Amino acid sequence: MSDARPTGPTWNEPGPGLEALSEALDEAATGVRELEPAARRRAEQLRHAVEALHGSGINAIVRRLREDPRGRELLFELADDPVVRLLFSVHGILQPTPVTESLRALEKVRPYLRAHGGDAELVRVDGDTAFLRVSGTCNSRALAGVTLREVVKEALIGGVGSIARVVMLAGDPPPTLIPLGPVRNRDGGWVAVGTAVGLGERPITALHLERADGVKADIVVISLDGQLIAYRDICAHQGLPINVAQLDPATGTLTCPRHGFCYDARSGACLNSPGAQLTQLPLRVDNGQVWIRVDA
């Protein structure tokens, strides 16, 4: 008989991290979508069966742990592990917050909104009410007269069970394109990008910068408790833009809606995947003018 041994880690060995697991899942999901219809249905059946098996076992373990005081403490400790938290979320043990659900609902319609000249920003969720800003309007025939606001309302109310009402706040200017050639430049790559008052009015401002020498940079400026922080507009997970993230002033965190990566808004450190980090850019304020150093 052959000596068949598992190729993965044993129970007392560390397994892959959250980022590696997320990438593997995304790659596998892409592969399944590319299968022929019959093979894709079989693959989906297998996935559902495995998920049902895992879910049943995990829920049984959690129920038993909840029955014991020490078990409940262990559950809280386990939930701090990013991989366990993701697993619990997948199987409905940890329910996403209304903010996270709302961000995910917006992400689903955002490509459609942008294709028709608009965008949406979640400002906050208060009880059963979501407060948003929607920029742009659409007169395209494809929408048959339906405004972007109605598209967003349908996405939120239809996609988030706890949201019953959507309030549209006054719109703000869209992300600014700033050609850095005409504006003031300083030695060492420092460039003026706006006033502290203007950038402080919005929690997150997306800027596309282009220096006179052609060097380009997409950045976000975070306004938190009177402080401005600049980052490259790249999530540390898959390199997607972070400008659609939700800033929580109460906790000082920035959450990307795509895979739930949460960052310390002041330092850029990822809180659920140690080692992951947003790229912070030097920022200074001189006489009310904000300067950011853009390196090549």
PDB file of N, CA and C in Angstrom, residues 127-224:
ATOM      1  N   GLY A 127     -29.045  53.314  12.243  1.00  0.00           N
ATOM      2  CA  GLY A 127     -30.227  52.470  12.390  1.00  0.00           C
ATOM      3  C   GLY A 127     -30.570  51.796  11.077  1.00  0.00           C
ATOM      4  N   ASP A 128     -31.804  52.026  10.586  1.00  0.00           N
ATOM      5  CA  ASP A 128     -32.224  51.415   9.322  1.00  0.00           C
ATOM      6  C   ASP A 128     -32.064  52.368   8.148  1.00  0.00           C
ATOM      7  N   THR A 129     -31.286  53.450   8.348  1.00  0.00           N
ATOM      8  CA  THR A 129     -31.141  54.476   7.318  1.00  0.00           C
ATOM      9  C   THR A 129     -29.693  54.598   6.869  1.00  0.00           C
ATOM     10  N   ALA A 130     -29.492  54.568   5.556  1.00  0.00           N
ATOM     11  CA  ALA A 130     -28.168  54.774   4.969  1.00  0.00           C
ATOM     12  C   ALA A 130     -28.099  56.180   4.388  1.00  0.00           C
ATOM     13  N   PHE A 131     -27.028  56.892   4.696  1.00  0.00           N
ATOM     14  CA  PHE A 131     -26.819  58.245   4.186  1.00  0.00           C
ATOM     15  C   PHE A 131     -25.723  58.189   3.126  1.00  0.00           C
ATOM     16  N   LEU A 132     -26.045  58.695   1.932  1.00  0.00           N
ATOM     17  CA  LEU A 132     -25.112  58.607   0.812  1.00  0.00           C
ATOM     18  C   LEU A 132     -24.992  59.928   0.088  1.00  0.00           C
ATOM     19  N   ARG A 133     -23.899  60.030  -0.675  1.00  0.00           N
ATOM     20  CA  ARG A 133     -23.747  61.095  -1.654  1.00  0.00           C
ATOM     21  C   ARG A 133     -23.632  60.436  -3.021  1.00  0.00           C
ATOM     22  N   VAL A 134     -24.432  60.893  -3.963  1.00  0.00           N
ATOM     23  CA  VAL A 134     -24.375  60.385  -5.328  1.00  0.00           C
ATOM     24  C   VAL A 134     -23.985  61.535  -6.233  1.00  0.00           C
ATOM     25  N   SER A 135     -22.969  61.332  -7.029  1.00  0.00           N
ATOM     26  CA  SER A 135     -22.508  62.365  -7.949  1.00  0.00           C
ATOM     27  C   SER A 135     -22.884  61.989  -9.365  1.00  0.00           C
ATOM     28  N   GLY A 136     -23.227  62.986 -10.170  1.00  0.00           N
ATOM     29  CA  GLY A 136     -23.538  62.753 -11.568  1.00  0.00           C
ATOM     30  C   GLY A 136     -24.978  62.346 -11.785  1.00  0.00           C
ATOM     31  N   THR A 137     -25.471  62.589 -12.966  1.00  0.00           N
ATOM     32  CA  THR A 137     -26.795  62.124 -13.372  1.00  0.00           C
ATOM     33  C   THR A 137     -26.647  61.456 -14.714  1.00  0.00           C
ATOM     34  N   CYS A 138     -27.637  60.698 -15.088  1.00  0.00           N
ATOM     35  CA  CYS A 138     -27.528  59.950 -16.339  1.00  0.00           C
ATOM     36  C   CYS A 138     -28.773  60.150 -17.172  1.00  0.00           C
ATOM     37  N   ASN A 139     -28.576  60.612 -18.376  1.00  0.00           N
ATOM     38  CA  ASN A 139     -29.692  60.760 -19.293  1.00  0.00           C
ATOM     39  C   ASN A 139     -29.642  59.717 -20.397  1.00  0.00           C
ATOM     40  N   SER A 140     -28.821  58.678 -20.177  1.00  0.00           N
ATOM     41  CA  SER A 140     -28.658  57.645 -21.182  1.00  0.00           C
ATOM     42  C   SER A 140     -29.962  56.915 -21.441  1.00  0.00           C
ATOM     43  N   ARG A 141     -30.217  56.541 -22.696  1.00  0.00           N
ATOM     44  CA  ARG A 141     -31.414  55.771 -23.021  1.00  0.00           C
ATOM     45  C   ARG A 141     -31.413  54.419 -22.337  1.00  0.00           C
ATOM     46  N   ALA A 142     -30.201  53.909 -22.075  1.00  0.00           N
ATOM     47  CA  ALA A 142     -30.112  52.589 -21.442  1.00  0.00           C
ATOM     48  C   ALA A 142     -30.777  52.591 -20.075  1.00  0.00           C
ATOM     49  N   LEU A 143     -30.797  53.736 -19.416  1.00  0.00           N
ATOM     50  CA  LEU A 143     -31.422  53.802 -18.099  1.00  0.00           C
ATOM     51  C   LEU A 143     -32.910  54.070 -18.177  1.00  0.00           C
ATOM     52  N   ALA A 144     -33.405  54.441 -19.349  1.00  0.00           N
ATOM     53  CA  ALA A 144     -34.832  54.690 -19.551  1.00  0.00           C
ATOM     54  C   ALA A 144     -35.373  55.672 -18.514  1.00  0.00           C
ATOM     55  N   GLY A 145     -34.613  56.721 -18.250  1.00  0.00           N
ATOM     56  CA  GLY A 145     -35.084  57.765 -17.354  1.00  0.00           C
ATOM     57  C   GLY A 145     -34.870  57.507 -15.881  1.00  0.00           C
ATOM     58  N   VAL A 146     -34.335  56.354 -15.527  1.00  0.00           N
ATOM     59  CA  VAL A 146     -34.089  56.061 -14.115  1.00  0.00           C
ATOM     60  C   VAL A 146     -32.811  56.765 -13.689  1.00  0.00           C
ATOM     61  N   THR A 147     -32.846  57.524 -12.613  1.00  0.00           N
ATOM     62  CA  THR A 147     -31.667  58.267 -12.173  1.00  0.00           C
ATOM     63  C   THR A 147     -30.714  57.369 -11.412  1.00  0.00           C
ATOM     64  N   LEU A 148     -29.493  57.855 -11.267  1.00  0.00           N
ATOM     65  CA  LEU A 148     -28.502  57.112 -10.497  1.00  0.00           C
ATOM     66  C   LEU A 148     -28.948  56.948  -9.052  1.00  0.00           C
ATOM     67  N   ARG A 149     -29.637  57.941  -8.537  1.00  0.00           N
ATOM     68  CA  ARG A 149     -30.108  57.838  -7.155  1.00  0.00           C
ATOM     69  C   ARG A 149     -31.056  56.661  -6.971  1.00  0.00           C
ATOM     70  N   GLU A 150     -31.914  56.435  -7.932  1.00  0.00           N
ATOM     71  CA  GLU A 150     -32.853  55.320  -7.828  1.00  0.00           C
ATOM     72  C   GLU A 150     -32.136  53.979  -7.926  1.00  0.00           C
ATOM     73  N   VAL A 151     -31.092  53.931  -8.749  1.00  0.00           N
ATOM     74  CA  VAL A 151     -30.297  52.710  -8.853  1.00  0.00           C
ATOM     75  C   VAL A 151     -29.636  52.395  -7.516  1.00  0.00           C
ATOM     76  N   VAL A 152     -29.085  53.428  -6.881  1.00  0.00           N
ATOM     77  CA  VAL A 152     -28.420  53.235  -5.593  1.00  0.00           C
ATOM     78  C   VAL A 152     -29.419  52.832  -4.519  1.00  0.00           C
ATOM     79  N   LYS A 153     -30.570  53.482  -4.474  1.00  0.00           N
ATOM     80  CA  LYS A 153     -31.594  53.129  -3.485  1.00  0.00           C
ATOM     81  C   LYS A 153     -32.011  51.668  -3.629  1.00  0.00           C
ATOM     82  N   GLU A 154     -32.220  51.247  -4.855  1.00  0.00           N
ATOM     83  CA  GLU A 154     -32.621  49.857  -5.085  1.00  0.00           C
ATOM     84  C   GLU A 154     -31.535  48.893  -4.621  1.00  0.00           C
ATOM     85  N   ALA A 155     -30.269  49.242  -4.874  1.00  0.00           N
ATOM     86  CA  ALA A 155     -29.161  48.372  -4.463  1.00  0.00           C
ATOM     87  C   ALA A 155     -29.087  48.253  -2.949  1.00  0.00           C
ATOM     88  N   LEU A 156     -29.273  49.362  -2.245  1.00  0.00           N
ATOM     89  CA  LEU A 156     -29.159  49.358  -0.779  1.00  0.00           C
ATOM     90  C   LEU A 156     -30.359  48.691  -0.121  1.00  0.00           C
ATOM     91  N   ILE A 157     -31.554  49.123  -0.483  1.00  0.00           N
ATOM     92  CA  ILE A 157     -32.751  48.585   0.170  1.00  0.00           C
ATOM     93  C   ILE A 157     -32.983  47.133  -0.227  1.00  0.00           C
ATOM     94  N   GLY A 158     -32.690  46.805  -1.482  1.00  0.00           N
ATOM     95  CA  GLY A 158     -32.882  45.429  -1.934  1.00  0.00           C
ATOM     96  C   GLY A 158     -31.773  44.486  -1.512  1.00  0.00           C
ATOM     97  N   GLY A 159     -30.564  45.034  -1.294  1.00  0.00           N
ATOM     98  CA  GLY A 159     -29.424  44.172  -1.001  1.00  0.00           C
ATOM     99  C   GLY A 159     -29.019  44.094   0.449  1.00  0.00           C
ATOM    100  N   VAL A 160     -29.537  44.992   1.287  1.00  0.00           N
ATOM    101  CA  VAL A 160     -29.173  45.009   2.711  1.00  0.00           C
ATOM    102  C   VAL A 160     -30.456  44.904   3.528  1.00  0.00           C
ATOM    103  N   GLY A 161     -30.625  43.791   4.212  1.00  0.00           N
ATOM    104  CA  GLY A 161     -31.872  43.540   4.917  1.00  0.00           C
ATOM    105  C   GLY A 161     -32.201  44.556   5.985  1.00  0.00           C
ATOM    106  N   SER A 162     -31.176  45.147   6.607  1.00  0.00           N
ATOM    107  CA  SER A 162     -31.420  46.078   7.714  1.00  0.00           C
ATOM    108  C   SER A 162     -31.667  47.509   7.253  1.00  0.00           C
ATOM    109  N   ILE A 163     -31.506  47.783   5.961  1.00  0.00           N
ATOM    110  CA  ILE A 163     -31.701  49.139   5.444  1.00  0.00           C
ATOM    111  C   ILE A 163     -33.109  49.275   4.874  1.00  0.00           C
ATOM    112  N   ALA A 164     -33.870  50.230   5.440  1.00  0.00           N
ATOM    113  CA  ALA A 164     -35.235  50.480   4.976  1.00  0.00           C
ATOM    114  C   ALA A 164     -35.374  51.838   4.300  1.00  0.00           C
ATOM    115  N   ARG A 165     -34.386  52.709   4.499  1.00  0.00           N
ATOM    116  CA  ARG A 165     -34.486  54.060   3.958  1.00  0.00           C
ATOM    117  C   ARG A 165     -33.107  54.545   3.540  1.00  0.00           C
ATOM    118  N   VAL A 166     -33.066  55.285   2.446  1.00  0.00           N
ATOM    119  CA  VAL A 166     -31.819  55.858   1.943  1.00  0.00           C
ATOM    120  C   VAL A 166     -31.993  57.366   1.845  1.00  0.00           C
ATOM    121  N   VAL A 167     -31.086  58.099   2.471  1.00  0.00           N
ATOM    122  CA  VAL A 167     -31.111  59.560   2.436  1.00  0.00           C
ATOM    123  C   VAL A 167     -29.937  60.045   1.601  1.00  0.00           C
ATOM    124  N   MET A 168     -30.242  60.864   0.589  1.00  0.00           N
ATOM    125  CA  MET A 168     -29.211  61.416  -0.268  1.00  0.00           C
ATOM    126  C   MET A 168     -28.777  62.779   0.257  1.00  0.00           C
ATOM    127  N   LEU A 169     -27.507  62.926   0.545  1.00  0.00           N
ATOM    128  CA  LEU A 169     -26.962  64.191   1.011  1.00  0.00           C
ATOM    129  C   LEU A 169     -26.502  65.030  -0.169  1.00  0.00           C
ATOM    130  N   ALA A 170     -26.270  66.299   0.096  1.00  0.00           N
ATOM    131  CA  ALA A 170     -25.821  67.194  -0.966  1.00  0.00           C
ATOM    132  C   ALA A 170     -24.538  66.674  -1.576  1.00  0.00           C
ATOM    133  N   GLY A 171     -24.467  66.701  -2.888  1.00  0.00           N
ATOM    134  CA  GLY A 171     -23.320  66.146  -3.583  1.00  0.00           C
ATOM    135  C   GLY A 171     -22.079  66.998  -3.432  1.00  0.00           C
ATOM    136  N   ASP A 172     -20.935  66.335  -3.497  1.00  0.00           N
ATOM    137  CA  ASP A 172     -19.633  67.009  -3.453  1.00  0.00           C
ATOM    138  C   ASP A 172     -18.972  66.894  -4.816  1.00  0.00           C
ATOM    139  N   PRO A 173     -17.952  67.694  -5.071  1.00  0.00           N
ATOM    140  CA  PRO A 173     -17.234  67.567  -6.335  1.00  0.00           C
ATOM    141  C   PRO A 173     -16.609  66.194  -6.473  1.00  0.00           C
ATOM    142  N   PRO A 174     -16.490  65.666  -7.695  1.00  0.00           N
ATOM    143  CA  PRO A 174     -15.851  64.372  -7.906  1.00  0.00           C
ATOM    144  C   PRO A 174     -14.362  64.458  -7.635  1.00  0.00           C
ATOM    145  N   PRO A 175     -13.678  63.316  -7.552  1.00  0.00           N
ATOM    146  CA  PRO A 175     -12.226  63.328  -7.364  1.00  0.00           C
ATOM    147  C   PRO A 175     -11.540  64.246  -8.362  1.00  0.00           C
ATOM    148  N   THR A 176     -10.552  64.954  -7.892  1.00  0.00           N
ATOM    149  CA  THR A 176      -9.944  66.029  -8.662  1.00  0.00           C
ATOM    150  C   THR A 176      -8.744  65.541  -9.460  1.00  0.00           C
ATOM    151  N   LEU A 177      -8.683  65.917 -10.726  1.00  0.00           N
ATOM    152  CA  LEU A 177      -7.499  65.676 -11.549  1.00  0.00           C
ATOM    153  C   LEU A 177      -6.605  66.897 -11.421  1.00  0.00           C
ATOM    154  N   ILE A 178      -5.426  66.706 -10.889  1.00  0.00           N
ATOM    155  CA  ILE A 178      -4.519  67.831 -10.648  1.00  0.00           C
ATOM    156  C   ILE A 178      -3.255  67.650 -11.478  1.00  0.00           C
ATOM    157  N   PRO A 179      -3.087  68.389 -12.585  1.00  0.00           N
ATOM    158  CA  PRO A 179      -1.823  68.352 -13.311  1.00  0.00           C
ATOM    159  C   PRO A 179      -0.788  69.121 -12.507  1.00  0.00           C
ATOM    160  N   LEU A 180       0.282  68.465 -12.144  1.00  0.00           N
ATOM    161  CA  LEU A 180       1.223  69.083 -11.221  1.00  0.00           C
ATOM    162  C   LEU A 180       2.203  70.030 -11.890  1.00  0.00           C
ATOM    163  N   GLY A 181       2.173  70.100 -13.214  1.00  0.00           N
ATOM    164  CA  GLY A 181       3.067  71.031 -13.864  1.00  0.00           C
ATOM    165  C   GLY A 181       2.776  72.477 -13.506  1.00  0.00           C
ATOM    166  N   PRO A 182       1.512  72.945 -13.643  1.00  0.00           N
ATOM    167  CA  PRO A 182       1.212  74.345 -13.391  1.00  0.00           C
ATOM    168  C   PRO A 182       1.260  74.734 -11.919  1.00  0.00           C
ATOM    169  N   VAL A 183       1.051  73.799 -11.004  1.00  0.00           N
ATOM    170  CA  VAL A 183       1.024  74.182  -9.601  1.00  0.00           C
ATOM    171  C   VAL A 183       2.440  74.290  -9.070  1.00  0.00           C
ATOM    172  N   ARG A 184       2.495  74.833  -7.843  1.00  0.00           N
ATOM    173  CA  ARG A 184       3.805  75.065  -7.254  1.00  0.00           C
ATOM    174  C   ARG A 184       4.501  73.758  -6.913  1.00  0.00           C
ATOM    175  N   ASN A 185       5.781  73.710  -7.183  1.00  0.00           N
ATOM    176  CA  ASN A 185       6.589  72.545  -6.861  1.00  0.00           C
ATOM    177  C   ASN A 185       7.727  72.961  -5.945  1.00  0.00           C
ATOM    178  N   ARG A 186       8.112  72.047  -5.104  1.00  0.00           N
ATOM    179  CA  ARG A 186       9.273  72.264  -4.257  1.00  0.00           C
ATOM    180  C   ARG A 186      10.313  71.205  -4.566  1.00  0.00           C
ATOM    181  N   ASP A 187      11.531  71.493  -4.161  1.00  0.00           N
ATOM    182  CA  ASP A 187      12.580  70.502  -4.331  1.00  0.00           C
ATOM    183  C   ASP A 187      12.226  69.242  -3.557  1.00  0.00           C
ATOM    184  N   GLY A 188      12.662  68.113  -4.059  1.00  0.00           N
ATOM    185  CA  GLY A 188      12.420  66.854  -3.370  1.00  0.00           C
ATOM    186  C   GLY A 188      11.071  66.241  -3.667  1.00  0.00           C
ATOM    187  N   GLY A 189      10.366  66.741  -4.682  1.00  0.00           N
ATOM    188  CA  GLY A 189       9.103  66.125  -5.073  1.00  0.00           C
ATOM    189  C   GLY A 189       7.883  66.623  -4.344  1.00  0.00           C
ATOM    190  N   TRP A 190       7.993  67.665  -3.516  1.00  0.00           N
ATOM    191  CA  TRP A 190       6.835  68.211  -2.813  1.00  0.00           C
ATOM    192  C   TRP A 190       5.979  69.020  -3.782  1.00  0.00           C
ATOM    193  N   VAL A 191       4.668  68.756  -3.773  1.00  0.00           N
ATOM    194  CA  VAL A 191       3.744  69.474  -4.659  1.00  0.00           C
ATOM    195  C   VAL A 191       2.522  69.923  -3.866  1.00  0.00           C
ATOM    196  N   ALA A 192       1.965  71.058  -4.260  1.00  0.00           N
ATOM    197  CA  ALA A 192       0.771  71.594  -3.614  1.00  0.00           C
ATOM    198  C   ALA A 192      -0.463  70.952  -4.237  1.00  0.00           C
ATOM    199  N   VAL A 193      -1.378  70.453  -3.390  1.00  0.00           N
ATOM    200  CA  VAL A 193      -2.557  69.735  -3.899  1.00  0.00           C
ATOM    201  C   VAL A 193      -3.876  70.358  -3.468  1.00  0.00           C
ATOM    202  N   GLY A 194      -3.856  71.416  -2.681  1.00  0.00           N
ATOM    203  CA  GLY A 194      -5.107  72.033  -2.257  1.00  0.00           C
ATOM    204  C   GLY A 194      -4.969  72.615  -0.868  1.00  0.00           C
ATOM    205  N   THR A 195      -6.078  73.136  -0.369  1.00  0.00           N
ATOM    206  CA  THR A 195      -6.066  73.737   0.960  1.00  0.00           C
ATOM    207  C   THR A 195      -6.449  72.718   2.019  1.00  0.00           C
ATOM    208  N   ALA A 196      -5.972  72.948   3.227  1.00  0.00           N
ATOM    209  CA  ALA A 196      -6.309  72.057   4.334  1.00  0.00           C
ATOM    210  C   ALA A 196      -7.797  72.107   4.633  1.00  0.00           C
ATOM    211  N   VAL A 197      -8.391  73.287   4.495  1.00  0.00           N
ATOM    212  CA  VAL A 197      -9.829  73.417   4.743  1.00  0.00           C
ATOM    213  C   VAL A 197     -10.618  72.597   3.724  1.00  0.00           C
ATOM    214  N   GLY A 198     -10.256  72.723   2.456  1.00  0.00           N
ATOM    215  CA  GLY A 198     -10.975  71.993   1.411  1.00  0.00           C
ATOM    216  C   GLY A 198     -10.846  70.488   1.549  1.00  0.00           C
ATOM    217  N   LEU A 199      -9.631  70.001   1.783  1.00  0.00           N
ATOM    218  CA  LEU A 199      -9.424  68.559   1.914  1.00  0.00           C
ATOM    219  C   LEU A 199     -10.019  68.024   3.211  1.00  0.00           C
ATOM    220  N   GLY A 200     -10.144  68.882   4.209  1.00  0.00           N
ATOM    221  CA  GLY A 200     -10.703  68.436   5.478  1.00  0.00           C
ATOM    222  C   GLY A 200     -12.208  68.302   5.479  1.00  0.00           C
ATOM    223  N   GLU A 201     -12.874  68.782   4.423  1.00  0.00           N
ATOM    224  CA  GLU A 201     -14.337  68.737   4.383  1.00  0.00           C
ATOM    225  C   GLU A 201     -14.880  67.347   4.079  1.00  0.00           C
ATOM    226  N   ARG A 202     -14.084  66.506   3.429  1.00  0.00           N
ATOM    227  CA  ARG A 202     -14.541  65.158   3.082  1.00  0.00           C
ATOM    228  C   ARG A 202     -13.686  64.134   3.818  1.00  0.00           C
ATOM    229  N   PRO A 203     -14.284  63.021   4.254  1.00  0.00           N
ATOM    230  CA  PRO A 203     -13.487  62.014   4.958  1.00  0.00           C
ATOM    231  C   PRO A 203     -12.415  61.385   4.078  1.00  0.00           C
ATOM    232  N   ILE A 204     -12.742  61.176   2.792  1.00  0.00           N
ATOM    233  CA  ILE A 204     -11.788  60.576   1.854  1.00  0.00           C
ATOM    234  C   ILE A 204     -11.834  61.361   0.552  1.00  0.00           C
ATOM    235  N   THR A 205     -10.686  61.829   0.102  1.00  0.00           N
ATOM    236  CA  THR A 205     -10.597  62.543  -1.167  1.00  0.00           C
ATOM    237  C   THR A 205      -9.626  61.808  -2.076  1.00  0.00           C
ATOM    238  N   ALA A 206     -10.101  61.447  -3.259  1.00  0.00           N
ATOM    239  CA  ALA A 206      -9.246  60.771  -4.239  1.00  0.00           C
ATOM    240  C   ALA A 206      -8.643  61.810  -5.176  1.00  0.00           C
ATOM    241  N   LEU A 207      -7.351  61.722  -5.411  1.00  0.00           N
ATOM    242  CA  LEU A 207      -6.645  62.663  -6.272  1.00  0.00           C
ATOM    243  C   LEU A 207      -5.801  61.906  -7.288  1.00  0.00           C
ATOM    244  N   HIS A 208      -5.867  62.334  -8.532  1.00  0.00           N
ATOM    245  CA  HIS A 208      -4.975  61.796  -9.565  1.00  0.00           C
ATOM    246  C   HIS A 208      -3.950  62.875  -9.878  1.00  0.00           C
ATOM    247  N   LEU A 209      -2.706  62.594  -9.555  1.00  0.00           N
ATOM    248  CA  LEU A 209      -1.644  63.577  -9.711  1.00  0.00           C
ATOM    249  C   LEU A 209      -0.749  63.221 -10.892  1.00  0.00           C
ATOM    250  N   GLU A 210      -0.324  64.238 -11.606  1.00  0.00           N
ATOM    251  CA  GLU A 210       0.630  64.038 -12.704  1.00  0.00           C
ATOM    252  C   GLU A 210       1.653  65.162 -12.660  1.00  0.00           C
ATOM    253  N   ARG A 211       2.895  64.777 -12.408  1.00  0.00           N
ATOM    254  CA  ARG A 211       3.961  65.766 -12.331  1.00  0.00           C
ATOM    255  C   ARG A 211       4.319  66.267 -13.723  1.00  0.00           C
ATOM    256  N   ALA A 212       5.033  67.369 -13.746  1.00  0.00           N
ATOM    257  CA  ALA A 212       5.447  67.953 -15.014  1.00  0.00           C
ATOM    258  C   ALA A 212       6.332  67.001 -15.809  1.00  0.00           C
ATOM    259  N   ASP A 213       7.062  66.113 -15.102  1.00  0.00           N
ATOM    260  CA  ASP A 213       7.938  65.174 -15.802  1.00  0.00           C
ATOM    261  C   ASP A 213       7.210  63.898 -16.210  1.00  0.00           C
ATOM    262  N   GLY A 214       5.878  63.868 -16.033  1.00  0.00           N
ATOM    263  CA  GLY A 214       5.091  62.721 -16.478  1.00  0.00           C
ATOM    264  C   GLY A 214       4.837  61.659 -15.438  1.00  0.00           C
ATOM    265  N   VAL A 215       5.465  61.759 -14.275  1.00  0.00           N
ATOM    266  CA  VAL A 215       5.229  60.784 -13.207  1.00  0.00           C
ATOM    267  C   VAL A 215       3.812  60.965 -12.670  1.00  0.00           C
ATOM    268  N   LYS A 216       3.050  59.858 -12.620  1.00  0.00           N
ATOM    269  CA  LYS A 216       1.659  59.916 -12.180  1.00  0.00           C
ATOM    270  C   LYS A 216       1.490  59.177 -10.856  1.00  0.00           C
ATOM    271  N   ALA A 217       0.505  59.602 -10.099  1.00  0.00           N
ATOM    272  CA  ALA A 217       0.221  58.943  -8.825  1.00  0.00           C
ATOM    273  C   ALA A 217      -1.244  59.130  -8.466  1.00  0.00           C
ATOM    274  N   ASP A 218      -1.916  58.019  -8.173  1.00  0.00           N
ATOM    275  CA  ASP A 218      -3.270  58.068  -7.628  1.00  0.00           C
ATOM    276  C   ASP A 218      -3.155  57.967  -6.116  1.00  0.00           C
ATOM    277  N   ILE A 219      -3.719  58.931  -5.420  1.00  0.00           N
ATOM    278  CA  ILE A 219      -3.601  58.943  -3.968  1.00  0.00           C
ATOM    279  C   ILE A 219      -4.965  59.193  -3.343  1.00  0.00           C
ATOM    280  N   VAL A 220      -5.059  58.926  -2.050  1.00  0.00           N
ATOM    281  CA  VAL A 220      -6.230  59.310  -1.266  1.00  0.00           C
ATOM    282  C   VAL A 220      -5.748  60.118  -0.073  1.00  0.00           C
ATOM    283  N   VAL A 221      -6.511  61.130   0.269  1.00  0.00           N
ATOM    284  CA  VAL A 221      -6.236  61.925   1.463  1.00  0.00           C
ATOM    285  C   VAL A 221      -7.345  61.645   2.467  1.00  0.00           C
ATOM    286  N   ILE A 222      -6.967  61.188   3.652  1.00  0.00           N
ATOM    287  CA  ILE A 222      -7.908  60.869   4.716  1.00  0.00           C
ATOM    288  C   ILE A 222      -7.969  62.038   5.692  1.00  0.00           C
ATOM    289  N   SER A 223      -9.182  62.458   6.028  1.00  0.00           N
ATOM    290  CA  SER A 223      -9.383  63.509   7.020  1.00  0.00           C
ATOM    291  C   SER A 223      -9.983  62.877   8.269  1.00  0.00           C
ATOM    292  N   LEU A 224      -9.224  62.892   9.357  1.00  0.00           N
ATOM    293  CA  LEU A 224      -9.653  62.226  10.586  1.00  0.00           C
ATOM    294  C   LEU A 224      -9.268  63.075  11.795  1.00  0.00           C
TER     295      LEU A 224
END
